[in-house]
C-alpha positions in Angstrom: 71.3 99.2 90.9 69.2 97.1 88.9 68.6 94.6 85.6 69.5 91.8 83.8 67.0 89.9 81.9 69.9 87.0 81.6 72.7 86.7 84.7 75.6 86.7 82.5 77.4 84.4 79.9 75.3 81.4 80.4 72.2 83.3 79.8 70.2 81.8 83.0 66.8 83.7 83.6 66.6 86.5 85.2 65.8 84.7 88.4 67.4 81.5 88.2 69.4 79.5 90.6 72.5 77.2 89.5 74.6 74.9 91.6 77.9 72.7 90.6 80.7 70.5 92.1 84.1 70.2 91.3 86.2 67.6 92.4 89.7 68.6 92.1 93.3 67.4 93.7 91.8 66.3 96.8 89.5 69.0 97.0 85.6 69.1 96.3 84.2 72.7 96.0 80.7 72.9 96.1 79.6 76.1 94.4 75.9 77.8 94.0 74.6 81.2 92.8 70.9 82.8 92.7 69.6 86.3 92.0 66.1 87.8 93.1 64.4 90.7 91.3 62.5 91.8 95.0 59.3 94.1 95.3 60.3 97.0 94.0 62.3 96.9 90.8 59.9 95.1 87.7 63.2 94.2 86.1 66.8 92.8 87.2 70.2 94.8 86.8 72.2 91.9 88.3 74.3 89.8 86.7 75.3 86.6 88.2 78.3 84.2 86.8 78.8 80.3 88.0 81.3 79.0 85.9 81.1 75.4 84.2 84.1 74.5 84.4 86.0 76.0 87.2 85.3 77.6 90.7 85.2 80.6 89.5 82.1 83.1 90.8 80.9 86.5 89.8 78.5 89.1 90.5 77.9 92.8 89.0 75.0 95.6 90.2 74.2 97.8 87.4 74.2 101.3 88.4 70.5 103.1 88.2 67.8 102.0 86.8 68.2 102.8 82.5 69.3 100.8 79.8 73.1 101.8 80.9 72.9 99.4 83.8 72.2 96.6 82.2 74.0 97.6 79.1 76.7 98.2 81.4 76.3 94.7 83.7 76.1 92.5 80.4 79.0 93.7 79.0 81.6 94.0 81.9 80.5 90.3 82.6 80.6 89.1 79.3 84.4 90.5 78.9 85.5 90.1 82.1 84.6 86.0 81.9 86.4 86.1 78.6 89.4 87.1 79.8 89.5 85.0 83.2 88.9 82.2 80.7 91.9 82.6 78.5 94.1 82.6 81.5 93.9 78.8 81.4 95.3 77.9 84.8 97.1 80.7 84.7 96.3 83.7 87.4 97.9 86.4 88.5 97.0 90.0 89.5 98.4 91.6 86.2 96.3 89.4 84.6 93.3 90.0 86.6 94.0 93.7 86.4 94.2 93.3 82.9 90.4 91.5 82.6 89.2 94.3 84.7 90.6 97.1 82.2 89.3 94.8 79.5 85.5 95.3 80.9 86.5 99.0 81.6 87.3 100.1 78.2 84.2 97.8 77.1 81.6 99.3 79.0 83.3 103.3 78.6 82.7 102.9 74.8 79.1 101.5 75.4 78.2 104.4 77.2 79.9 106.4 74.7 77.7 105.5 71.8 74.0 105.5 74.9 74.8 108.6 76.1 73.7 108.0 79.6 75.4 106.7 82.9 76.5 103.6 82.4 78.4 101.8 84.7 78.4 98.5 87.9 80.1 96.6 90.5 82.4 93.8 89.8 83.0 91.3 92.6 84.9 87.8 91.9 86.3 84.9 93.3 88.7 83.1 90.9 90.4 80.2 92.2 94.1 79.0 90.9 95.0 75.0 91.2 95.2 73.4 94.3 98.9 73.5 95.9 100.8 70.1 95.7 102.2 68.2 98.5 105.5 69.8 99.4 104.5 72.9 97.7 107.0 75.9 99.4 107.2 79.6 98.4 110.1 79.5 95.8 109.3 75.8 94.6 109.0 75.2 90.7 105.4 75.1 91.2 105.0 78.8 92.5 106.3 81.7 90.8 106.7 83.9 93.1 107.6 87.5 91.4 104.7 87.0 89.7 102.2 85.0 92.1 101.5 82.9 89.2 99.9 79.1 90.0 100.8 76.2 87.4 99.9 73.1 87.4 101.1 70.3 88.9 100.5 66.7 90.1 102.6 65.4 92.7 100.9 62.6 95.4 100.8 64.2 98.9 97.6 65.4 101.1 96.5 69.0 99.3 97.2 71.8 100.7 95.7 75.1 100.5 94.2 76.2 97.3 95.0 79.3 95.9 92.7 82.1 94.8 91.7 86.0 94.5 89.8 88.4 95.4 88.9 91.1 92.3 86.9 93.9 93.5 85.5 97.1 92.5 82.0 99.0 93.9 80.7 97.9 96.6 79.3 94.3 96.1 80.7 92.5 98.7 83.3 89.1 99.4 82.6 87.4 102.8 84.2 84.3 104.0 83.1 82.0 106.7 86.8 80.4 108.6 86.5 78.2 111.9 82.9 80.0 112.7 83.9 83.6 112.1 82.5 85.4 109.0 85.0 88.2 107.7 84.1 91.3 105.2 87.3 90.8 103.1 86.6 93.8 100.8 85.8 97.4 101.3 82.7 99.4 99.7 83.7 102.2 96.8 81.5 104.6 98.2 81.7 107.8 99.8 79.9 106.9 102.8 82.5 104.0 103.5 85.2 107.1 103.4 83.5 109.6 105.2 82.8 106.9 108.2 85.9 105.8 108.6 87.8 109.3 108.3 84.7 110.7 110.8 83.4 113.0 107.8 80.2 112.0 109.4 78.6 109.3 112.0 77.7 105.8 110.2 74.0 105.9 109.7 73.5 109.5 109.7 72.0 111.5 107.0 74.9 112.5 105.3 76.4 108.7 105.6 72.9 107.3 103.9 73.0 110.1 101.4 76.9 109.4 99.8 75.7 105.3 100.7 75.0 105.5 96.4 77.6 107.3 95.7 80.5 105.2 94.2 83.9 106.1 94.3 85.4 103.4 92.0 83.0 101.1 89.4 83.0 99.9 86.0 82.6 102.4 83.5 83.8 105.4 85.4 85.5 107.7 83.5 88.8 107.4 85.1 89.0 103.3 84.8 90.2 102.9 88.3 91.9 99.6 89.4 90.0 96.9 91.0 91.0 95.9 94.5 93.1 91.9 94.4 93.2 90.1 97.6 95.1 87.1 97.6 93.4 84.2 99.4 93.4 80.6 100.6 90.9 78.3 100.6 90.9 75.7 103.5 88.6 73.4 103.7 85.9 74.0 106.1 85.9 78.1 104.2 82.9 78.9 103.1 82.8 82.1 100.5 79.9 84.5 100.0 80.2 87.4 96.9 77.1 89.3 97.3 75.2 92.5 96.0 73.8 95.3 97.8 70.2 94.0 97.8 71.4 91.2 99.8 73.7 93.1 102.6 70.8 95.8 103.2 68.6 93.5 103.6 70.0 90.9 105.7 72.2 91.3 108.8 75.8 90.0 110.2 74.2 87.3 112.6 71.7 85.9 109.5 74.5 86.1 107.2 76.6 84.2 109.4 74.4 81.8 110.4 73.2 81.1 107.0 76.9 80.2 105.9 77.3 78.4 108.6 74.8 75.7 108.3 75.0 72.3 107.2 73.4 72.6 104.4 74.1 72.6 101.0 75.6 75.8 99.3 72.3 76.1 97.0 69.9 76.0 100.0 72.3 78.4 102.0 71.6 80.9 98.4 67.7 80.2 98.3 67.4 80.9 102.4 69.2 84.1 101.9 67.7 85.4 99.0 63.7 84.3 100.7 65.6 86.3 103.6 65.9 89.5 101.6 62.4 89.4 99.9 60.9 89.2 103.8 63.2 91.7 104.8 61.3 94.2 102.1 63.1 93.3 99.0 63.9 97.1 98.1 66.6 96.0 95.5 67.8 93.1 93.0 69.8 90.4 95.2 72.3 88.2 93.7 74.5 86.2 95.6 77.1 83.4 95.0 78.3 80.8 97.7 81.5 78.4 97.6 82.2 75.6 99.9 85.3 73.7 100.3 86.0 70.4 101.2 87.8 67.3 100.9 87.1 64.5 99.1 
């Protein structure tokens, strides 16, 4: 699960680092993103997205190691990014189901025309507007048959900003709330399955045989839906969307720990990812981190 000589639309280097704030309503997220090649790959097939101009994080994991994972990672983040962007301020799980399609049909006729698997995970954290003061469910400034944020400016303390979850593979989104770090997705895999229905113990042969095997990922042949997870972001919440090479590598405690730091969200990403190269660095690591505050 491997390569991207650029992570995504803004074409930083294959192992580049990015950081940005936004200060927004009340709210100041501080957001950062880095991606590691490691020791055994000589090329990476991650792609990483920070967007400029919203809180709005990404990160893919080609599938293999040909020209149809990076093929395959370029162009679900390229389309996928698109799309989020034309929502405006505008988000809503049709929509997002809708990008997610967008990057399936995308990378299906890529593979089409190579001839050879190509596929990835897609894991992002798009965040709506913050919620007004007064905001209730029913209120002109929620929609809520269709979970759809506008706008709005109205004086008041903020209140909780809304965002999702889009998920599909098994790259990861963790979030950090009042010192507990939570897994908030699920892996696509057969080994995730078979644990958890008792097809076989976790860590047993079998379990670390279907570990690669993906139930649901861009480019299969059946364009499956992504997983949406509605979430809030509080501040004191710290987010963490991650690849493979980085939750192999590195364990619940250090992960949590990391997060949980004072530090700022780029030095959490550089710790982690020097954590994954000592570790052994047997994949590409990519992760993205998102702090909120207030101003």
């Amino acid at each position: 699960m491997h390569r991207s000589l650029t992570t995504g639309p803004d074409r930083r280097p294959a192992e580049g680092d990015v950081a940005r704030t936004f200060d927004q309503l009340g709210y100041r997220i501080s957001v950062a993103g880095g991606t590691r090649i490691g020791h055994r790959y000589p090329a990476n097939f991650d792609v990483l997205h920070v967007d400029r101009a919203t809180p709005f994080l990404a990160v893919a994991d080609g599938l293999g190691g040909g020209e149809g994972s990076a093929l395959a990672g370029s162009t679900a983040m390229t389309t996928f990014v698109a799309a989020v962007r034309a929502l405006g301020a505008t988000v809503g799980p049709d929509q997002l189901r809708s990008a997610v399609a967008a990057a399936q049909s995308q990378v299906n006729a890529a593979g089409a025309q190579l001839g050879e698997l190509t596929g990835c995970t897609l894991t992002a954290l798009v965040t709506g507007p913050a919620g007004p003061a007064g905001w209730s469910p029913g209120s002109p400034t929620w929609n809520a048959p269709t979970a759809l944020w506008t706008p709005s400016v109205i004086a008041g303390p903020p209140r909780p900003r809304p965002g999702w979850i889009v998920q599909i593979g098994d790259s990861r989104a963790y979030r950090l709330r009042d010192r507990r770090l939570e897994l908030l997705t699920v892996d696509h895999t057969e080994a995730w399955l078979g644990t958890l229905h008792g097809w076989y113990p976790a860590g047993s042969p079998a379990a670390n045989a279907a570990r690669y095997r993906l139930t649901r990922y861009v480019g299969h042949p059946d364009s499956p839906e992504p997983d949406l997870l509605n979430v809030s972001l509080l501040p004191g919440d710290v987010y963490c969307l991650c690849t493979d090479g980085v939750t192999d590598e590195i364990g619940y405690a250090l992960l949590a720990s990391r997060l949980g730091s004072d530090a700022d969200p780029i030095k959490i990403v550089h710790g982690l990812l020097a954590d994954t190269l000592a570790a052994g660095g047997r994949d590409n690591a990519t992760l993205a981190v998102l702090r909120v505050e207030t101003r």
